[in-house]
Amino acid sequence: MAQRRRLGERIDQAVMAAVNAGQWIMGPQVREFEQKLAAFGGAKHALSCANGTDALALPLMAWGVGPGDAVFCPSFTFTATAEAVCWTGASPVFVDILPDTYNLDPKALEAAVQAILADGKLKPVAVIAVDLFGQPADYPAISEVARRHGMKLISDSAQGFGCTLDGKHPLHWADVTTTSFFPAKPLGCYGDGGAVLTNDARMAELIDSLRIHGKAVAGDGDVASFGHDPKYLNTRIGMNSRLDTIQAAILLEKLAIFEGDIALRNAAADRYAAGLAGSVTVPAMIAGGTSVWAQYTVETDGREALLAGLKAAGVPTAVYYPVPLHRQVAYRDYPAPGGLPVTDAKAERVFSLPISADIEPGAQAYVIETVRGLAKA
Ligand SMILES: *Cc1c(COP(=O)(O)O)cnc(C)c1O
């Protein structure tokens, strides 16, 4: 809401312009936003869609991923990462994380691929790396494993859109990057939204088709001679997954200040790191990485007592994620080769403190003082 106040009139005007122009679905703001989003993310193409979960499903559908296929992903992530895999009929295969960054462990990925190959029931086809809490996964190492086994690579950047590794966006290594504009994400809108970024022109075309009910696209051949709206020439089974024009209008305003917001989030993270060091384990960054700080996640022993103390002091906290996916009823029958000891250990120890581009240094000082007091007790 602080950001809403900061943007003020600009959002009001953008929303009313979209409402009054009447092109509420796929209006001109959607295309304009896609172009600007692609430019920001260093991609040739950006295709918006209804949410970040569909953004994961769309490329999997475009590749024809389905029953008998294995898609490797972390268990220490939001449900959507694995859920989209299950929609296609493929099997998620859960992989352990690195203990310092909480992102996919490339060595554990290699071991999981070997275990699935040895088992012989599933075919490794894709990897979904997650930029958890805002920082990039180890893409050089993960993409090496993916390429060597002929697998596609998705960067699920719902929390990390805008993050970089050695100055490059995850798409430098991945076949597609997906993101979410859910309000709590670093680049959020005022409802649901998502996008897929890619450098592959045919992939972009297929996603454009799939997000609009499998409509015919230029590469499908017969579309030019059709003579009617290609929406009514259906070449494949798709879905209905579009970003509303109103949300695109809001996102155009938010994207314009996103670089500045990332800097503000980093300044807030620096204040926490300086203030909290020695009381709880503060976040570690991959070498060469920059984060967009979707969450500021720390680690401690005796978490439940500390959380109770923070609650009593009026400091809001959250645990991402208390039950990793391989322990959830919905996912526990999918493979998690070798067990996931790091994931299990972290789920007991992590918690997240409030962070945003608009958080006041004074409010942070109170959080720091409260955590320090409780950690000492
Ligand atoms: C939020 C999130 C998603 C899903 O985004 P929605 O827009 O809520 O569907 C996917 N992956 C991760 C890692 C997320 O945090």
mmCIF file of C-alpha atoms and ligand atoms in Angstrom:
data_model
loop_
_atom_site.group_PDB
_atom_site.id
_atom_site.type_symbol
_atom_site.label_atom_id
_atom_site.label_comp_id
_atom_site.label_asym_id
_atom_site.label_seq_id
_atom_site.Cartn_x
_atom_site.Cartn_y
_atom_site.Cartn_z
ATOM 1 C CA MET A 1 0.000 0.000 0.000
ATOM 2 C CA ALA A 2 2.941 2.347 0.594
ATOM 3 C CA GLN A 3 3.935 1.842 -3.027
ATOM 4 C CA ARG A 4 0.336 2.480 -4.102
ATOM 5 C CA ARG A 5 0.571 5.861 -2.354
ATOM 6 C CA ARG A 6 3.957 6.536 -3.942
ATOM 7 C CA LEU A 7 2.616 5.829 -7.459
ATOM 8 C CA GLY A 8 -0.662 7.658 -6.753
ATOM 9 C CA GLU A 9 -2.182 9.387 -9.767
ATOM 10 C CA ARG A 10 -0.188 7.436 -12.319
ATOM 11 C CA ILE A 11 -1.971 4.194 -11.462
ATOM 12 C CA ASP A 12 -5.392 5.878 -11.312
ATOM 13 C CA GLN A 13 -4.883 7.365 -14.758
ATOM 14 C CA ALA A 14 -3.514 4.157 -16.268
ATOM 15 C CA VAL A 15 -6.433 2.090 -14.947
ATOM 16 C CA MET A 16 -9.103 4.579 -16.056
ATOM 17 C CA ALA A 17 -7.533 4.901 -19.512
ATOM 18 C CA ALA A 18 -7.680 1.102 -19.880
ATOM 19 C CA VAL A 19 -11.271 0.967 -18.620
ATOM 20 C CA ASN A 20 -12.468 3.775 -20.896
ATOM 21 C CA ALA A 21 -10.740 2.466 -24.032
ATOM 22 C CA GLY A 22 -12.838 -0.705 -23.830
ATOM 23 C CA GLN A 23 -10.173 -3.162 -25.052
ATOM 24 C CA TRP A 24 -10.231 -5.091 -21.809
ATOM 25 C CA ILE A 25 -8.796 -8.293 -23.232
ATOM 26 C CA MET A 26 -5.473 -8.182 -25.123
ATOM 27 C CA GLY A 27 -5.631 -4.400 -25.415
ATOM 28 C CA PRO A 28 -2.640 -2.348 -26.621
ATOM 29 C CA GLN A 29 -1.221 -2.087 -23.082
ATOM 30 C CA VAL A 30 -0.676 -5.863 -23.087
ATOM 31 C CA ARG A 31 1.583 -5.726 -26.151
ATOM 32 C CA GLU A 32 3.381 -2.633 -24.913
ATOM 33 C CA PHE A 33 4.010 -4.257 -21.541
ATOM 34 C CA GLU A 34 5.248 -7.464 -23.181
ATOM 35 C CA GLN A 35 7.745 -5.490 -25.274
ATOM 36 C CA LYS A 36 9.031 -3.578 -22.265
ATOM 37 C CA LEU A 37 9.152 -6.705 -20.111
ATOM 38 C CA ALA A 38 11.167 -8.538 -22.768
ATOM 39 C CA ALA A 39 13.600 -5.617 -22.976
ATOM 40 C CA PHE A 40 13.957 -5.511 -19.188
ATOM 41 C CA GLY A 41 14.537 -9.255 -18.968
ATOM 42 C CA GLY A 42 17.028 -9.377 -21.844
ATOM 43 C CA ALA A 43 14.670 -11.579 -23.912
ATOM 44 C CA LYS A 44 13.572 -11.508 -27.549
ATOM 45 C CA HIS A 45 9.992 -12.421 -26.595
ATOM 46 C CA ALA A 46 7.729 -12.030 -23.568
ATOM 47 C CA LEU A 47 4.265 -13.579 -23.520
ATOM 48 C CA SER A 48 1.958 -12.587 -20.706
ATOM 49 C CA CYS A 49 -0.574 -14.993 -19.223
ATOM 50 C CA ALA A 50 -3.031 -15.309 -16.341
ATOM 51 C CA ASN A 51 -0.618 -16.232 -13.531
ATOM 52 C CA GLY A 52 2.804 -17.646 -12.726
ATOM 53 C CA THR A 53 1.511 -21.217 -12.513
ATOM 54 C CA ASP A 54 0.162 -21.130 -16.078
ATOM 55 C CA ALA A 55 3.489 -19.566 -17.087
ATOM 56 C CA LEU A 56 5.161 -22.825 -15.990
ATOM 57 C CA ALA A 57 2.546 -25.058 -17.629
ATOM 58 C CA LEU A 58 2.681 -23.287 -21.014
ATOM 59 C CA PRO A 59 6.285 -24.153 -21.979
ATOM 60 C CA LEU A 60 5.860 -27.715 -20.661
ATOM 61 C CA MET A 61 2.794 -28.045 -22.916
ATOM 62 C CA ALA A 62 4.676 -26.496 -25.840
ATOM 63 C CA TRP A 63 7.411 -29.128 -25.484
ATOM 64 C CA GLY A 64 4.808 -31.899 -25.306
ATOM 65 C CA VAL A 65 5.889 -32.957 -21.807
ATOM 66 C CA GLY A 66 3.506 -35.635 -20.507
ATOM 67 C CA PRO A 67 3.031 -39.061 -18.921
ATOM 68 C CA GLY A 68 6.284 -41.003 -18.481
ATOM 69 C CA ASP A 69 8.385 -37.834 -18.385
ATOM 70 C CA ALA A 70 10.442 -36.700 -15.398
ATOM 71 C CA VAL A 71 10.749 -32.985 -14.603
ATOM 72 C CA PHE A 72 13.347 -32.234 -11.929
ATOM 73 C CA CYS A 73 12.618 -29.419 -9.491
ATOM 74 C CA PRO A 74 13.280 -28.409 -5.889
ATOM 75 C CA SER A 75 10.936 -29.482 -3.096
ATOM 76 C CA PHE A 76 11.783 -26.302 -1.170
ATOM 77 C CA THR A 77 9.583 -24.002 -3.280
ATOM 78 C CA PHE A 78 6.021 -22.790 -3.669
ATOM 79 C CA THR A 79 3.582 -25.561 -4.703
ATOM 80 C CA ALA A 80 3.063 -24.151 -8.175
ATOM 81 C CA THR A 81 6.515 -25.275 -9.358
ATOM 82 C CA ALA A 82 5.539 -28.960 -9.090
ATOM 83 C CA GLU A 83 1.809 -28.519 -9.638
ATOM 84 C CA ALA A 84 2.246 -27.340 -13.229
ATOM 85 C CA VAL A 85 4.315 -30.475 -13.941
ATOM 86 C CA CYS A 86 1.544 -32.735 -12.608
ATOM 87 C CA TRP A 87 -1.055 -31.018 -14.829
ATOM 88 C CA THR A 88 0.772 -32.309 -17.905
ATOM 89 C CA GLY A 89 0.744 -35.891 -16.588
ATOM 90 C CA ALA A 90 4.529 -35.846 -16.142
ATOM 91 C CA SER A 91 6.146 -36.638 -12.792
ATOM 92 C CA PRO A 92 8.012 -34.062 -10.723
ATOM 93 C CA VAL A 93 11.254 -35.472 -9.330
ATOM 94 C CA PHE A 94 12.280 -33.590 -6.205
ATOM 95 C CA VAL A 95 15.906 -32.540 -5.827
ATOM 96 C CA ASP A 96 17.740 -31.243 -2.765
ATOM 97 C CA ILE A 97 19.010 -27.674 -2.340
ATOM 98 C CA LEU A 98 22.270 -25.999 -1.416
ATOM 99 C CA PRO A 99 22.486 -25.218 2.305
ATOM 100 C CA ASP A 100 23.560 -21.579 1.880
ATOM 101 C CA THR A 101 21.350 -20.232 -0.950
ATOM 102 C CA TYR A 102 18.373 -22.673 -0.706
ATOM 103 C CA ASN A 103 18.503 -23.074 -4.494
ATOM 104 C CA LEU A 104 18.742 -26.298 -6.510
ATOM 105 C CA ASP A 105 21.974 -28.230 -5.840
ATOM 106 C CA PRO A 106 23.593 -29.102 -9.215
ATOM 107 C CA LYS A 107 25.313 -32.199 -7.758
ATOM 108 C CA ALA A 108 22.050 -33.432 -6.247
ATOM 109 C CA LEU A 109 20.439 -32.808 -9.655
ATOM 110 C CA GLU A 110 23.010 -35.019 -11.385
ATOM 111 C CA ALA A 111 22.494 -37.741 -8.736
ATOM 112 C CA ALA A 112 18.692 -37.542 -9.126
ATOM 113 C CA VAL A 113 18.972 -37.875 -12.929
ATOM 114 C CA GLN A 114 21.211 -40.930 -12.484
ATOM 115 C CA ALA A 115 18.730 -42.461 -10.025
ATOM 116 C CA ILE A 116 15.812 -41.941 -12.448
ATOM 117 C CA LEU A 117 17.829 -43.383 -15.360
ATOM 118 C CA ALA A 118 18.817 -46.414 -13.267
ATOM 119 C CA ASP A 119 15.208 -46.935 -12.204
ATOM 120 C CA GLY A 120 14.207 -46.877 -15.870
ATOM 121 C CA LYS A 121 10.533 -45.946 -15.424
ATOM 122 C CA LEU A 122 10.667 -42.246 -16.278
ATOM 123 C CA LYS A 123 12.450 -40.293 -19.018
ATOM 124 C CA PRO A 124 14.332 -37.162 -17.880
ATOM 125 C CA VAL A 125 13.044 -34.294 -20.060
ATOM 126 C CA ALA A 126 13.252 -31.013 -18.167
ATOM 127 C CA VAL A 127 14.541 -29.141 -15.125
ATOM 128 C CA ILE A 128 12.791 -26.285 -13.334
ATOM 129 C CA ALA A 129 15.257 -24.206 -11.322
ATOM 130 C CA VAL A 130 13.681 -21.734 -8.894
ATOM 131 C CA ASP A 131 15.169 -18.334 -8.030
ATOM 132 C CA LEU A 132 14.054 -18.751 -4.434
ATOM 133 C CA PHE A 133 13.536 -15.644 -2.298
ATOM 134 C CA GLY A 134 14.808 -13.541 -5.222
ATOM 135 C CA GLN A 135 18.330 -14.773 -5.968
ATOM 136 C CA PRO A 136 19.453 -16.688 -9.068
ATOM 137 C CA ALA A 137 20.018 -20.433 -8.969
ATOM 138 C CA ASP A 138 23.444 -21.767 -10.028
ATOM 139 C CA TYR A 139 22.597 -21.637 -13.743
ATOM 140 C CA PRO A 140 26.050 -22.363 -15.187
ATOM 141 C CA ALA A 141 26.214 -25.679 -13.305
ATOM 142 C CA ILE A 142 22.499 -26.553 -13.640
ATOM 143 C CA SER A 143 22.401 -25.840 -17.376
ATOM 144 C CA GLU A 144 25.501 -28.012 -17.857
ATOM 145 C CA VAL A 145 23.682 -30.974 -16.272
ATOM 146 C CA ALA A 146 20.483 -30.238 -18.229
ATOM 147 C CA ARG A 147 22.287 -30.005 -21.602
ATOM 148 C CA ARG A 148 24.365 -33.118 -21.013
ATOM 149 C CA HIS A 149 21.182 -35.153 -20.478
ATOM 150 C CA GLY A 150 19.263 -33.482 -23.324
ATOM 151 C CA MET A 151 16.836 -31.772 -20.942
ATOM 152 C CA LYS A 152 15.069 -28.410 -21.300
ATOM 153 C CA LEU A 153 15.624 -25.810 -18.590
ATOM 154 C CA ILE A 154 13.018 -23.449 -17.118
ATOM 155 C CA SER A 155 13.951 -20.708 -14.678
ATOM 156 C CA ASP A 156 10.971 -20.218 -12.360
ATOM 157 C CA SER A 157 11.646 -16.584 -11.556
ATOM 158 C CA ALA A 158 8.281 -15.832 -9.908
ATOM 159 C CA GLN A 159 10.249 -14.603 -6.894
ATOM 160 C CA GLY A 160 13.412 -13.610 -8.726
ATOM 161 C CA PHE A 161 12.402 -11.707 -11.837
ATOM 162 C CA GLY A 162 15.065 -9.049 -12.335
ATOM 163 C CA CYS A 163 17.827 -11.011 -10.556
ATOM 164 C CA THR A 164 21.160 -11.516 -12.318
ATOM 165 C CA LEU A 165 24.206 -13.755 -12.179
ATOM 166 C CA ASP A 166 27.466 -12.226 -13.423
ATOM 167 C CA GLY A 167 25.294 -9.451 -14.844
ATOM 168 C CA LYS A 168 23.155 -11.823 -16.913
ATOM 169 C CA HIS A 169 19.503 -12.780 -16.495
ATOM 170 C CA PRO A 170 18.674 -16.484 -15.914
ATOM 171 C CA LEU A 171 17.424 -16.672 -19.521
ATOM 172 C CA HIS A 172 21.051 -16.509 -20.621
ATOM 173 C CA TRP A 173 21.213 -20.179 -19.503
ATOM 174 C CA ALA A 174 17.558 -21.268 -19.517
ATOM 175 C CA ASP A 175 15.267 -22.046 -22.471
ATOM 176 C CA VAL A 176 12.495 -20.044 -20.864
ATOM 177 C CA THR A 177 12.061 -17.855 -17.810
ATOM 178 C CA THR A 178 8.669 -17.700 -16.138
ATOM 179 C CA THR A 179 7.394 -15.145 -13.675
ATOM 180 C CA SER A 180 4.334 -14.152 -11.648
ATOM 181 C CA PHE A 181 2.751 -10.757 -11.052
ATOM 182 C CA PHE A 182 0.892 -11.891 -7.917
ATOM 183 C CA PRO A 183 0.821 -8.769 -5.683
ATOM 184 C CA ALA A 184 3.387 -10.087 -3.176
ATOM 185 C CA LYS A 185 6.046 -10.768 -5.842
ATOM 186 C CA PRO A 186 8.749 -8.142 -6.433
ATOM 187 C CA LEU A 187 7.030 -7.080 -9.686
ATOM 188 C CA GLY A 188 3.385 -7.464 -8.680
ATOM 189 C CA CYS A 189 0.120 -6.215 -10.172
ATOM 190 C CA TYR A 190 -3.267 -5.656 -8.484
ATOM 191 C CA GLY A 191 -4.528 -9.171 -9.100
ATOM 192 C CA ASP A 192 -3.178 -12.252 -10.858
ATOM 193 C CA GLY A 193 -0.799 -12.259 -13.808
ATOM 194 C CA GLY A 194 2.248 -14.007 -15.202
ATOM 195 C CA ALA A 195 4.612 -14.180 -18.147
ATOM 196 C CA VAL A 196 6.972 -16.424 -20.090
ATOM 197 C CA LEU A 197 10.191 -15.006 -21.578
ATOM 198 C CA THR A 198 12.168 -16.758 -24.305
ATOM 199 C CA ASN A 199 14.625 -16.095 -27.110
ATOM 200 C CA ASP A 200 13.112 -18.849 -29.256
ATOM 201 C CA ALA A 201 10.675 -17.464 -31.854
ATOM 202 C CA ARG A 202 8.826 -20.765 -32.389
ATOM 203 C CA MET A 203 8.449 -21.234 -28.621
ATOM 204 C CA ALA A 204 6.964 -17.734 -28.364
ATOM 205 C CA GLU A 205 4.524 -18.561 -31.150
ATOM 206 C CA LEU A 206 3.491 -21.850 -29.530
ATOM 207 C CA ILE A 207 2.877 -20.144 -26.196
ATOM 208 C CA ASP A 208 0.837 -17.442 -27.944
ATOM 209 C CA SER A 209 -1.238 -20.260 -29.443
ATOM 210 C CA LEU A 210 -1.573 -22.275 -26.226
ATOM 211 C CA ARG A 211 -2.600 -19.292 -24.093
ATOM 212 C CA ILE A 212 -5.503 -18.588 -26.486
ATOM 213 C CA HIS A 213 -7.147 -22.011 -26.866
ATOM 214 C CA GLY A 214 -4.585 -23.413 -29.297
ATOM 215 C CA LYS A 215 -5.372 -20.845 -32.005
ATOM 216 C CA ALA A 216 -3.455 -21.185 -35.271
ATOM 217 C CA VAL A 217 -0.231 -19.170 -35.419
ATOM 218 C CA ALA A 218 1.913 -18.178 -38.415
ATOM 219 C CA GLY A 219 4.153 -21.260 -38.181
ATOM 220 C CA ASP A 220 1.097 -23.509 -38.449
ATOM 221 C CA GLY A 221 0.955 -22.910 -42.209
ATOM 222 C CA ASP A 222 -2.735 -22.790 -43.015
ATOM 223 C CA VAL A 223 -3.406 -19.610 -41.043
ATOM 224 C CA ALA A 224 -2.700 -17.079 -43.815
ATOM 225 C CA SER A 225 -5.299 -18.578 -46.171
ATOM 226 C CA PHE A 226 -7.935 -19.000 -43.433
ATOM 227 C CA GLY A 227 -9.556 -15.586 -43.901
ATOM 228 C CA HIS A 228 -11.192 -15.465 -40.437
ATOM 229 C CA ASP A 229 -9.970 -14.755 -36.910
ATOM 230 C CA PRO A 230 -7.246 -17.386 -36.256
ATOM 231 C CA LYS A 231 -8.831 -17.843 -32.807
ATOM 232 C CA TYR A 232 -11.386 -19.994 -34.644
ATOM 233 C CA LEU A 233 -8.798 -22.188 -36.306
ATOM 234 C CA ASN A 234 -7.613 -24.527 -33.566
ATOM 235 C CA THR A 235 -4.430 -26.447 -34.225
ATOM 236 C CA ARG A 236 -3.776 -27.771 -30.718
ATOM 237 C CA ILE A 237 -5.421 -28.095 -27.305
ATOM 238 C CA GLY A 238 -4.614 -24.954 -25.375
ATOM 239 C CA MET A 239 -6.062 -23.027 -22.485
ATOM 240 C CA ASN A 240 -7.425 -19.576 -21.657
ATOM 241 C CA SER A 241 -4.595 -17.738 -19.953
ATOM 242 C CA ARG A 242 -4.284 -14.024 -20.594
ATOM 243 C CA LEU A 243 -3.138 -10.955 -18.678
ATOM 244 C CA ASP A 244 -5.963 -8.414 -18.318
ATOM 245 C CA THR A 245 -5.440 -5.076 -20.071
ATOM 246 C CA ILE A 246 -6.027 -3.265 -16.758
ATOM 247 C CA GLN A 247 -3.270 -5.296 -15.104
ATOM 248 C CA ALA A 248 -0.920 -4.617 -18.042
ATOM 249 C CA ALA A 249 -1.616 -0.874 -17.636
ATOM 250 C CA ILE A 250 -0.719 -1.108 -13.930
ATOM 251 C CA LEU A 251 2.382 -3.177 -14.690
ATOM 252 C CA LEU A 252 3.613 -0.613 -17.237
ATOM 253 C CA GLU A 253 3.746 1.941 -14.403
ATOM 254 C CA LYS A 254 5.342 -0.523 -12.001
ATOM 255 C CA LEU A 255 7.933 -1.743 -14.497
ATOM 256 C CA ALA A 256 8.980 1.882 -15.068
ATOM 257 C CA ILE A 257 10.092 2.120 -11.417
ATOM 258 C CA PHE A 258 11.155 -1.526 -10.967
ATOM 259 C CA GLU A 259 14.899 -0.919 -11.304
ATOM 260 C CA GLY A 260 14.650 1.696 -8.542
ATOM 261 C CA ASP A 261 12.547 -0.662 -6.417
ATOM 262 C CA ILE A 262 15.202 -3.367 -6.742
ATOM 263 C CA ALA A 263 17.814 -0.893 -5.478
ATOM 264 C CA LEU A 264 15.552 0.040 -2.533
ATOM 265 C CA ARG A 265 15.015 -3.651 -1.692
ATOM 266 C CA ASN A 266 18.767 -4.220 -1.760
ATOM 267 C CA ALA A 267 19.334 -1.243 0.549
ATOM 268 C CA ALA A 268 16.768 -2.702 2.959
ATOM 269 C CA ALA A 269 18.465 -6.132 2.771
ATOM 270 C CA ASP A 270 21.839 -4.495 3.514
ATOM 271 C CA ARG A 271 20.398 -2.808 6.615
ATOM 272 C CA TYR A 272 19.051 -6.140 7.865
ATOM 273 C CA ALA A 273 22.350 -7.926 7.160
ATOM 274 C CA ALA A 274 24.350 -5.321 9.075
ATOM 275 C CA GLY A 275 21.914 -5.226 11.993
ATOM 276 C CA LEU A 276 21.165 -8.929 12.352
ATOM 277 C CA ALA A 277 24.645 -10.433 11.886
ATOM 278 C CA GLY A 278 25.552 -12.551 14.892
ATOM 279 C CA SER A 279 21.956 -13.036 16.106
ATOM 280 C CA VAL A 280 20.495 -15.176 13.310
ATOM 281 C CA THR A 281 22.050 -16.590 10.112
ATOM 282 C CA VAL A 282 21.595 -13.887 7.483
ATOM 283 C CA PRO A 283 21.167 -14.747 3.768
ATOM 284 C CA ALA A 284 24.173 -15.863 1.706
ATOM 285 C CA MET A 285 24.381 -14.913 -1.970
ATOM 286 C CA ILE A 286 25.746 -16.986 -4.828
ATOM 287 C CA ALA A 287 29.046 -15.455 -6.051
ATOM 288 C CA GLY A 288 28.304 -12.896 -8.773
ATOM 289 C CA GLY A 289 24.579 -12.898 -7.988
ATOM 290 C CA THR A 290 22.167 -10.062 -7.291
ATOM 291 C CA SER A 291 18.809 -10.627 -5.618
ATOM 292 C CA VAL A 292 15.494 -8.807 -5.931
ATOM 293 C CA TRP A 293 14.667 -9.839 -2.337
ATOM 294 C CA ALA A 294 11.195 -11.297 -2.674
ATOM 295 C CA GLN A 295 11.803 -12.454 0.897
ATOM 296 C CA TYR A 296 14.391 -11.723 3.546
ATOM 297 C CA THR A 297 14.878 -15.199 4.984
ATOM 298 C CA VAL A 298 17.058 -15.971 7.986
ATOM 299 C CA GLU A 299 17.843 -19.146 9.944
ATOM 300 C CA THR A 300 17.873 -19.930 13.617
ATOM 301 C CA ASP A 301 17.710 -22.689 16.213
ATOM 302 C CA GLY A 302 14.598 -22.603 18.392
ATOM 303 C CA ARG A 303 12.555 -20.963 15.675
ATOM 304 C CA GLU A 304 9.111 -21.412 17.209
ATOM 305 C CA ALA A 305 10.028 -19.532 20.404
ATOM 306 C CA LEU A 306 11.582 -16.718 18.390
ATOM 307 C CA LEU A 307 8.506 -16.471 16.148
ATOM 308 C CA ALA A 308 6.230 -16.334 19.195
ATOM 309 C CA GLY A 309 8.360 -13.523 20.639
ATOM 310 C CA LEU A 310 8.263 -11.579 17.395
ATOM 311 C CA LYS A 311 4.504 -11.995 17.165
ATOM 312 C CA ALA A 312 4.076 -10.692 20.707
ATOM 313 C CA ALA A 313 6.223 -7.680 19.779
ATOM 314 C CA GLY A 314 4.043 -6.984 16.722
ATOM 315 C CA VAL A 315 6.619 -8.030 14.104
ATOM 316 C CA PRO A 316 4.967 -9.960 11.249
ATOM 317 C CA THR A 317 6.879 -13.032 10.069
ATOM 318 C CA ALA A 318 6.213 -15.981 7.778
ATOM 319 C CA VAL A 319 7.778 -19.385 7.197
ATOM 320 C CA TYR A 320 8.563 -20.261 3.582
ATOM 321 C CA TYR A 321 8.218 -23.235 3.539
ATOM 322 C CA PRO A 322 7.220 -25.173 6.655
ATOM 323 C CA VAL A 323 6.361 -28.397 4.778
ATOM 324 C CA PRO A 324 8.497 -29.078 1.692
ATOM 325 C CA LEU A 325 6.634 -30.483 -1.300
ATOM 326 C CA HIS A 326 7.990 -34.033 -1.039
ATOM 327 C CA ARG A 327 6.360 -34.205 2.435
ATOM 328 C CA GLN A 328 2.963 -32.889 1.276
ATOM 329 C CA VAL A 329 0.027 -35.304 0.889
ATOM 330 C CA ALA A 330 -0.413 -34.237 -2.740
ATOM 331 C CA TYR A 331 3.217 -34.873 -3.721
ATOM 332 C CA ARG A 332 4.658 -37.461 -1.347
ATOM 333 C CA ASP A 333 4.256 -40.336 -3.859
ATOM 334 C CA TYR A 334 6.489 -38.652 -6.445
ATOM 335 C CA PRO A 335 10.208 -39.506 -6.455
ATOM 336 C CA ALA A 336 12.651 -37.688 -4.191
ATOM 337 C CA PRO A 337 15.779 -39.803 -4.855
ATOM 338 C CA GLY A 338 18.097 -40.162 -1.887
ATOM 339 C CA GLY A 339 15.745 -38.235 0.399
ATOM 340 C CA LEU A 340 16.278 -34.497 0.740
ATOM 341 C CA PRO A 341 18.186 -33.955 4.006
ATOM 342 C CA VAL A 342 19.090 -30.299 3.400
ATOM 343 C CA THR A 343 15.498 -29.427 2.466
ATOM 344 C CA ASP A 344 14.158 -31.195 5.567
ATOM 345 C CA ALA A 345 16.652 -29.428 7.841
ATOM 346 C CA LYS A 346 15.986 -25.962 6.396
ATOM 347 C CA ALA A 347 12.198 -26.315 6.684
ATOM 348 C CA GLU A 348 12.714 -26.447 10.487
ATOM 349 C CA ARG A 349 15.025 -23.431 10.684
ATOM 350 C CA VAL A 350 14.026 -20.669 8.254
ATOM 351 C CA PHE A 351 11.720 -17.702 8.684
ATOM 352 C CA SER A 352 11.202 -14.479 6.756
ATOM 353 C CA LEU A 353 11.115 -10.884 7.964
ATOM 354 C CA PRO A 354 9.131 -8.042 6.378
ATOM 355 C CA ILE A 355 10.842 -6.452 3.370
ATOM 356 C CA SER A 356 9.660 -4.187 0.568
ATOM 357 C CA ALA A 357 10.884 -1.255 -1.473
ATOM 358 C CA ASP A 358 8.996 1.032 0.890
ATOM 359 C CA ILE A 359 9.978 -0.367 4.293
ATOM 360 C CA GLU A 360 11.114 2.430 6.625
ATOM 361 C CA PRO A 361 14.600 2.170 8.146
ATOM 362 C CA GLY A 362 12.963 2.932 11.517
ATOM 363 C CA ALA A 363 10.636 -0.054 11.191
ATOM 364 C CA GLN A 364 13.619 -2.217 10.274
ATOM 365 C CA ALA A 365 15.565 -0.970 13.298
ATOM 366 C CA TYR A 366 12.688 -2.137 15.515
ATOM 367 C CA VAL A 367 12.664 -5.570 13.831
ATOM 368 C CA ILE A 368 16.444 -5.857 14.248
ATOM 369 C CA GLU A 369 16.368 -4.804 17.903
ATOM 370 C CA THR A 370 13.529 -7.263 18.645
ATOM 371 C CA VAL A 371 15.247 -10.193 16.892
ATOM 372 C CA ARG A 372 18.538 -9.441 18.640
ATOM 373 C CA GLY A 373 16.854 -9.275 22.045
ATOM 374 C CA LEU A 374 14.988 -12.550 21.529
ATOM 375 C CA ALA A 375 17.986 -14.375 20.042
ATOM 376 C CA LYS A 376 20.088 -13.491 23.089
ATOM 377 C CA ALA A 377 17.416 -14.670 25.570
HETATM 378 C C1 LIG B 1 4.257 -17.444 -6.710
HETATM 379 C C2 LIG B 1 5.026 -18.521 -7.332
HETATM 380 C C3 LIG B 1 4.545 -19.231 -8.463
HETATM 381 C C4 LIG B 1 3.151 -19.105 -8.985
HETATM 382 O O1 LIG B 1 2.684 -17.855 -9.290
HETATM 383 P P1 LIG B 1 1.117 -17.539 -9.299
HETATM 384 O O2 LIG B 1 1.045 -16.270 -10.070
HETATM 385 O O3 LIG B 1 0.684 -17.397 -7.872
HETATM 386 O O4 LIG B 1 0.410 -18.656 -10.007
HETATM 387 C C5 LIG B 1 5.375 -20.166 -9.049
HETATM 388 N N1 LIG B 1 6.596 -20.423 -8.558
HETATM 389 C C6 LIG B 1 7.081 -19.794 -7.473
HETATM 390 C C7 LIG B 1 8.469 -20.116 -7.011
HETATM 391 C C8 LIG B 1 6.313 -18.829 -6.820
HETATM 392 O O5 LIG B 1 6.807 -18.211 -5.733
#
